Amino acid sequence: MTPERTSGHRVATHVVRPEKVQQVEALRARLADASAAILTDYRGLNTAEITALRGRLREAGADLKVVKNTLFQRAAQSLGIPDLAPFLQGPTAVVFAGDDPVAPARVLVDFIRQMRKLEIKGGLVEGRILTAEGVRRLADLPSRSQLLAMAAGALRAPLAGLAGVTAGLPRALVSVVEQIRRAREQAA
């Protein structure tokens, strides 16, 4: 900000830097494409630990990015996401999830159990704000692939039963016809 004089008063003007605009736009695009964004406090992690965490997250279809709180807040607001200020205190790294929001949440919770470092601040899943506890509960849910397998199994069971019943009908009909034939032969 640079002060200007207007009729004897100092007025602050705001200079928007192009690199900041680009950073906000990049964060906005990442946030718009992500199924979830989990905010963490990464204090206490060394470079090797952050690298290990990034590798685990990459395997889970997510990535970790250290962000500036004000720029992330602007990106979120531009997407109509409610105020994230309570979660944007201190150093912040954001985990951007791909298709499955559960897998990265599980990676973070497991990493915290193992390392006793890193803190989940909160998150966003499909535009809804989650507390840190909400993110931990998300980690306990079945993954997207597990849910799809469960749904396929649930759909398959009635179809298999129907196939068994329809396959059994001709056999039952043949059995009834055979019993009628025997009854007529015995009567004649």
PDB file of C-alpha atoms in Angstrom:
ATOM      1  CA  MET A   1       0.000   0.000   0.000  1.00  0.00           C
ATOM      2  CA  THR A   2       1.240   3.429  -0.806  1.00  0.00           C
ATOM      3  CA  PRO A   3      -0.127   6.583   0.827  1.00  0.00           C
ATOM      4  CA  GLU A   4      -1.455   9.360  -1.355  1.00  0.00           C
ATOM      5  CA  ARG A   5      -2.462  12.846  -0.331  1.00  0.00           C
ATOM      6  CA  THR A   6      -5.989  13.897  -1.118  1.00  0.00           C
ATOM      7  CA  SER A   7      -7.176  17.255   0.206  1.00  0.00           C
ATOM      8  CA  GLY A   8      -4.701  17.159   3.057  1.00  0.00           C
ATOM      9  CA  HIS A   9      -5.534  13.592   4.176  1.00  0.00           C
ATOM     10  CA  ARG A  10      -3.509  10.468   3.614  1.00  0.00           C
ATOM     11  CA  VAL A  11      -5.441   7.816   1.704  1.00  0.00           C
ATOM     12  CA  ALA A  12      -4.082   4.296   1.345  1.00  0.00           C
ATOM     13  CA  THR A  13      -4.227   2.828  -2.119  1.00  0.00           C
ATOM     14  CA  HIS A  14      -3.888  -0.855  -2.776  1.00  0.00           C
ATOM     15  CA  VAL A  15      -1.499  -2.023  -5.468  1.00  0.00           C
ATOM     16  CA  VAL A  16      -2.463  -5.414  -6.855  1.00  0.00           C
ATOM     17  CA  ARG A  17       0.574  -7.381  -7.901  1.00  0.00           C
ATOM     18  CA  PRO A  18       0.154  -9.539 -11.009  1.00  0.00           C
ATOM     19  CA  GLU A  19       1.925 -12.502  -9.364  1.00  0.00           C
ATOM     20  CA  LYS A  20      -0.586 -12.445  -6.495  1.00  0.00           C
ATOM     21  CA  VAL A  21      -3.482 -12.375  -8.951  1.00  0.00           C
ATOM     22  CA  GLN A  22      -1.969 -15.401 -10.722  1.00  0.00           C
ATOM     23  CA  GLN A  23      -1.535 -17.241  -7.414  1.00  0.00           C
ATOM     24  CA  VAL A  24      -5.154 -16.597  -6.428  1.00  0.00           C
ATOM     25  CA  GLU A  25      -6.346 -17.759  -9.837  1.00  0.00           C
ATOM     26  CA  ALA A  26      -4.219 -20.926  -9.624  1.00  0.00           C
ATOM     27  CA  LEU A  27      -5.610 -21.678  -6.152  1.00  0.00           C
ATOM     28  CA  ARG A  28      -9.119 -20.978  -7.386  1.00  0.00           C
ATOM     29  CA  ALA A  29      -8.693 -23.453 -10.256  1.00  0.00           C
ATOM     30  CA  ARG A  30      -7.253 -26.140  -7.944  1.00  0.00           C
ATOM     31  CA  LEU A  31     -10.045 -25.610  -5.447  1.00  0.00           C
ATOM     32  CA  ALA A  32     -12.722 -25.745  -8.147  1.00  0.00           C
ATOM     33  CA  ASP A  33     -11.329 -29.033  -9.528  1.00  0.00           C
ATOM     34  CA  ALA A  34     -10.813 -30.753  -6.162  1.00  0.00           C
ATOM     35  CA  SER A  35     -13.423 -33.014  -4.583  1.00  0.00           C
ATOM     36  CA  ALA A  36     -12.022 -31.911  -1.219  1.00  0.00           C
ATOM     37  CA  ALA A  37      -9.507 -29.507   0.272  1.00  0.00           C
ATOM     38  CA  ILE A  38      -8.125 -30.332   3.699  1.00  0.00           C
ATOM     39  CA  LEU A  39      -6.352 -27.545   5.562  1.00  0.00           C
ATOM     40  CA  THR A  40      -3.446 -28.473   7.820  1.00  0.00           C
ATOM     41  CA  ASP A  41      -0.876 -26.836  10.066  1.00  0.00           C
ATOM     42  CA  TYR A  42       2.424 -28.322   8.978  1.00  0.00           C
ATOM     43  CA  ARG A  43       4.618 -26.842  11.724  1.00  0.00           C
ATOM     44  CA  GLY A  44       7.149 -29.304  13.096  1.00  0.00           C
ATOM     45  CA  LEU A  45       7.579 -31.258   9.872  1.00  0.00           C
ATOM     46  CA  ASN A  46      11.018 -31.322   8.314  1.00  0.00           C
ATOM     47  CA  THR A  47      11.656 -31.489   4.579  1.00  0.00           C
ATOM     48  CA  ALA A  48      11.997 -35.286   4.526  1.00  0.00           C
ATOM     49  CA  GLU A  49       8.687 -35.715   6.365  1.00  0.00           C
ATOM     50  CA  ILE A  50       6.869 -33.325   4.029  1.00  0.00           C
ATOM     51  CA  THR A  51       8.337 -35.184   1.050  1.00  0.00           C
ATOM     52  CA  ALA A  52       7.176 -38.528   2.499  1.00  0.00           C
ATOM     53  CA  LEU A  53       3.700 -37.116   3.129  1.00  0.00           C
ATOM     54  CA  ARG A  54       3.505 -35.733  -0.404  1.00  0.00           C
ATOM     55  CA  GLY A  55       4.423 -39.171  -1.781  1.00  0.00           C
ATOM     56  CA  ARG A  56       1.681 -40.894   0.228  1.00  0.00           C
ATOM     57  CA  LEU A  57      -0.843 -38.272  -0.822  1.00  0.00           C
ATOM     58  CA  ARG A  58       0.143 -38.611  -4.485  1.00  0.00           C
ATOM     59  CA  GLU A  59      -0.559 -42.372  -4.242  1.00  0.00           C
ATOM     60  CA  ALA A  60      -4.000 -41.479  -2.853  1.00  0.00           C
ATOM     61  CA  GLY A  61      -4.739 -39.141  -5.771  1.00  0.00           C
ATOM     62  CA  ALA A  62      -4.064 -35.894  -3.900  1.00  0.00           C
ATOM     63  CA  ASP A  63      -1.353 -33.321  -3.485  1.00  0.00           C
ATOM     64  CA  LEU A  64      -0.149 -30.941  -0.793  1.00  0.00           C
ATOM     65  CA  LYS A  65       0.459 -27.249  -1.373  1.00  0.00           C
ATOM     66  CA  VAL A  66       1.668 -24.668   1.125  1.00  0.00           C
ATOM     67  CA  VAL A  67      -0.535 -21.579   0.722  1.00  0.00           C
ATOM     68  CA  LYS A  68      -0.720 -18.009   1.917  1.00  0.00           C
ATOM     69  CA  ASN A  69      -3.842 -17.660   4.031  1.00  0.00           C
ATOM     70  CA  THR A  70      -5.098 -14.408   2.494  1.00  0.00           C
ATOM     71  CA  LEU A  71      -4.637 -15.679  -1.064  1.00  0.00           C
ATOM     72  CA  PHE A  72      -6.404 -18.949  -0.291  1.00  0.00           C
ATOM     73  CA  GLN A  73      -9.256 -17.052   1.375  1.00  0.00           C
ATOM     74  CA  ARG A  74      -9.647 -14.849  -1.726  1.00  0.00           C
ATOM     75  CA  ALA A  75      -9.679 -17.902  -4.002  1.00  0.00           C
ATOM     76  CA  ALA A  76     -12.331 -19.588  -1.850  1.00  0.00           C
ATOM     77  CA  GLN A  77     -14.484 -16.445  -1.696  1.00  0.00           C
ATOM     78  CA  SER A  78     -14.328 -16.093  -5.480  1.00  0.00           C
ATOM     79  CA  LEU A  79     -15.955 -19.546  -5.669  1.00  0.00           C
ATOM     80  CA  GLY A  80     -18.685 -18.586  -3.204  1.00  0.00           C
ATOM     81  CA  ILE A  81     -17.226 -20.711  -0.405  1.00  0.00           C
ATOM     82  CA  PRO A  82     -18.123 -19.413   3.064  1.00  0.00           C
ATOM     83  CA  ASP A  83     -15.585 -17.742   5.307  1.00  0.00           C
ATOM     84  CA  LEU A  84     -12.603 -19.974   6.077  1.00  0.00           C
ATOM     85  CA  ALA A  85     -10.873 -17.442   8.341  1.00  0.00           C
ATOM     86  CA  PRO A  86     -11.147 -19.651  11.473  1.00  0.00           C
ATOM     87  CA  PHE A  87      -9.062 -22.322   9.696  1.00  0.00           C
ATOM     88  CA  LEU A  88      -6.571 -19.900   8.164  1.00  0.00           C
ATOM     89  CA  GLN A  89      -4.475 -19.035  11.197  1.00  0.00           C
ATOM     90  CA  GLY A  90      -0.750 -19.723  11.201  1.00  0.00           C
ATOM     91  CA  PRO A  91       1.097 -21.729   8.537  1.00  0.00           C
ATOM     92  CA  THR A  92      -1.302 -23.539   6.223  1.00  0.00           C
ATOM     93  CA  ALA A  93      -0.854 -26.356   3.753  1.00  0.00           C
ATOM     94  CA  VAL A  94      -3.814 -27.585   1.733  1.00  0.00           C
ATOM     95  CA  VAL A  95      -4.351 -31.133   0.535  1.00  0.00           C
ATOM     96  CA  PHE A  96      -6.258 -31.036  -2.745  1.00  0.00           C
ATOM     97  CA  ALA A  97      -8.092 -34.347  -3.289  1.00  0.00           C
ATOM     98  CA  GLY A  98      -8.827 -35.761  -6.722  1.00  0.00           C
ATOM     99  CA  ASP A  99     -11.915 -37.943  -7.180  1.00  0.00           C
ATOM    100  CA  ASP A 100     -11.902 -39.549  -3.739  1.00  0.00           C
ATOM    101  CA  PRO A 101     -11.933 -37.239  -0.702  1.00  0.00           C
ATOM    102  CA  VAL A 102     -11.708 -40.166   1.743  1.00  0.00           C
ATOM    103  CA  ALA A 103      -8.297 -41.549   0.729  1.00  0.00           C
ATOM    104  CA  PRO A 104      -6.306 -38.343   1.395  1.00  0.00           C
ATOM    105  CA  ALA A 105      -8.125 -37.803   4.698  1.00  0.00           C
ATOM    106  CA  ARG A 106      -7.141 -41.340   5.681  1.00  0.00           C
ATOM    107  CA  VAL A 107      -3.511 -40.689   4.669  1.00  0.00           C
ATOM    108  CA  LEU A 108      -3.405 -37.557   6.827  1.00  0.00           C
ATOM    109  CA  VAL A 109      -4.949 -39.261   9.867  1.00  0.00           C
ATOM    110  CA  ASP A 110      -2.548 -42.211   9.528  1.00  0.00           C
ATOM    111  CA  PHE A 111       0.411 -39.851   9.107  1.00  0.00           C
ATOM    112  CA  ILE A 112      -0.583 -37.963  12.262  1.00  0.00           C
ATOM    113  CA  ARG A 113      -0.853 -41.245  14.204  1.00  0.00           C
ATOM    114  CA  GLN A 114       2.606 -42.316  13.062  1.00  0.00           C
ATOM    115  CA  MET A 115       4.511 -39.044  13.263  1.00  0.00           C
ATOM    116  CA  ARG A 116       2.654 -37.253  16.065  1.00  0.00           C
ATOM    117  CA  LYS A 117       3.129 -34.126  13.959  1.00  0.00           C
ATOM    118  CA  LEU A 118       0.857 -32.158  11.673  1.00  0.00           C
ATOM    119  CA  GLU A 119      -2.540 -30.873  12.675  1.00  0.00           C
ATOM    120  CA  ILE A 120      -5.747 -30.910  10.673  1.00  0.00           C
ATOM    121  CA  LYS A 121      -7.438 -27.513  10.831  1.00  0.00           C
ATOM    122  CA  GLY A 122     -10.568 -28.291   8.824  1.00  0.00           C
ATOM    123  CA  GLY A 123     -11.607 -28.793   5.259  1.00  0.00           C
ATOM    124  CA  LEU A 124     -14.034 -28.503   2.407  1.00  0.00           C
ATOM    125  CA  VAL A 125     -15.819 -31.420   0.797  1.00  0.00           C
ATOM    126  CA  GLU A 126     -17.999 -30.628  -2.183  1.00  0.00           C
ATOM    127  CA  GLY A 127     -18.358 -27.018  -1.000  1.00  0.00           C
ATOM    128  CA  ARG A 128     -19.247 -27.927   2.606  1.00  0.00           C
ATOM    129  CA  ILE A 129     -16.995 -26.866   5.457  1.00  0.00           C
ATOM    130  CA  LEU A 130     -15.782 -29.597   7.805  1.00  0.00           C
ATOM    131  CA  THR A 131     -14.157 -29.163  11.199  1.00  0.00           C
ATOM    132  CA  ALA A 132     -11.014 -31.106  12.053  1.00  0.00           C
ATOM    133  CA  GLU A 133     -13.236 -33.744  13.674  1.00  0.00           C
ATOM    134  CA  GLY A 134     -15.318 -33.906  10.495  1.00  0.00           C
ATOM    135  CA  VAL A 135     -12.175 -34.616   8.460  1.00  0.00           C
ATOM    136  CA  ARG A 136     -11.209 -37.394  10.917  1.00  0.00           C
ATOM    137  CA  ARG A 137     -14.694 -38.925  10.531  1.00  0.00           C
ATOM    138  CA  LEU A 138     -14.325 -38.652   6.756  1.00  0.00           C
ATOM    139  CA  ALA A 139     -11.157 -40.750   7.046  1.00  0.00           C
ATOM    140  CA  ASP A 140     -13.209 -43.526   8.674  1.00  0.00           C
ATOM    141  CA  LEU A 141     -15.615 -43.817   5.734  1.00  0.00           C
ATOM    142  CA  PRO A 142     -15.112 -46.421   3.017  1.00  0.00           C
ATOM    143  CA  SER A 143     -13.208 -45.144  -0.004  1.00  0.00           C
ATOM    144  CA  ARG A 144     -14.975 -44.304  -3.256  1.00  0.00           C
ATOM    145  CA  SER A 145     -13.908 -47.601  -4.842  1.00  0.00           C
ATOM    146  CA  GLN A 146     -15.125 -49.538  -1.782  1.00  0.00           C
ATOM    147  CA  LEU A 147     -18.479 -47.726  -1.908  1.00  0.00           C
ATOM    148  CA  LEU A 148     -18.839 -48.521  -5.619  1.00  0.00           C
ATOM    149  CA  ALA A 149     -18.048 -52.191  -4.959  1.00  0.00           C
ATOM    150  CA  MET A 150     -20.620 -52.257  -2.140  1.00  0.00           C
ATOM    151  CA  ALA A 151     -23.240 -50.655  -4.407  1.00  0.00           C
ATOM    152  CA  ALA A 152     -22.475 -53.128  -7.197  1.00  0.00           C
ATOM    153  CA  GLY A 153     -22.807 -56.004  -4.733  1.00  0.00           C
ATOM    154  CA  ALA A 154     -26.100 -54.643  -3.445  1.00  0.00           C
ATOM    155  CA  LEU A 155     -27.430 -54.418  -7.007  1.00  0.00           C
ATOM    156  CA  ARG A 156     -26.058 -57.818  -7.966  1.00  0.00           C
ATOM    157  CA  ALA A 157     -27.681 -59.773  -5.101  1.00  0.00           C
ATOM    158  CA  PRO A 158     -31.326 -59.188  -6.143  1.00  0.00           C
ATOM    159  CA  LEU A 159     -30.439 -59.777  -9.786  1.00  0.00           C
ATOM    160  CA  ALA A 160     -28.766 -63.084  -8.898  1.00  0.00           C
ATOM    161  CA  GLY A 161     -31.854 -64.073  -6.902  1.00  0.00           C
ATOM    162  CA  LEU A 162     -34.104 -63.148  -9.799  1.00  0.00           C
ATOM    163  CA  ALA A 163     -31.939 -65.166 -12.180  1.00  0.00           C
ATOM    164  CA  GLY A 164     -32.181 -68.165  -9.837  1.00  0.00           C
ATOM    165  CA  VAL A 165     -35.951 -67.876  -9.614  1.00  0.00           C
ATOM    166  CA  THR A 166     -36.410 -67.477 -13.371  1.00  0.00           C
ATOM    167  CA  ALA A 167     -34.081 -70.413 -14.037  1.00  0.00           C
ATOM    168  CA  GLY A 168     -36.047 -72.508 -11.523  1.00  0.00           C
ATOM    169  CA  LEU A 169     -39.451 -71.794 -13.113  1.00  0.00           C
ATOM    170  CA  PRO A 170     -38.968 -74.004 -16.193  1.00  0.00           C
ATOM    171  CA  ARG A 171     -37.675 -76.820 -13.960  1.00  0.00           C
ATOM    172  CA  ALA A 172     -40.712 -76.492 -11.709  1.00  0.00           C
ATOM    173  CA  LEU A 173     -43.034 -76.461 -14.734  1.00  0.00           C
ATOM    174  CA  VAL A 174     -41.402 -79.609 -16.122  1.00  0.00           C
ATOM    175  CA  SER A 175     -41.790 -81.257 -12.719  1.00  0.00           C
ATOM    176  CA  VAL A 176     -45.503 -80.359 -12.521  1.00  0.00           C
ATOM    177  CA  VAL A 177     -46.140 -81.590 -16.074  1.00  0.00           C
ATOM    178  CA  GLU A 178     -44.316 -84.842 -15.247  1.00  0.00           C
ATOM    179  CA  GLN A 179     -46.436 -85.340 -12.102  1.00  0.00           C
ATOM    180  CA  ILE A 180     -49.639 -84.748 -14.097  1.00  0.00           C
ATOM    181  CA  ARG A 181     -48.502 -87.287 -16.735  1.00  0.00           C
ATOM    182  CA  ARG A 182     -47.797 -89.903 -14.041  1.00  0.00           C
ATOM    183  CA  ALA A 183     -51.141 -89.247 -12.374  1.00  0.00           C
ATOM    184  CA  ARG A 184     -52.971 -89.794 -15.714  1.00  0.00           C
ATOM    185  CA  GLU A 185     -51.016 -92.968 -16.402  1.00  0.00           C
ATOM    186  CA  GLN A 186     -51.945 -94.365 -12.976  1.00  0.00           C
ATOM    187  CA  ALA A 187     -55.590 -93.385 -13.442  1.00  0.00           C
ATOM    188  CA  ALA A 188     -55.817 -95.079 -16.846  1.00  0.00           C
TER     189      ALA A 188
END
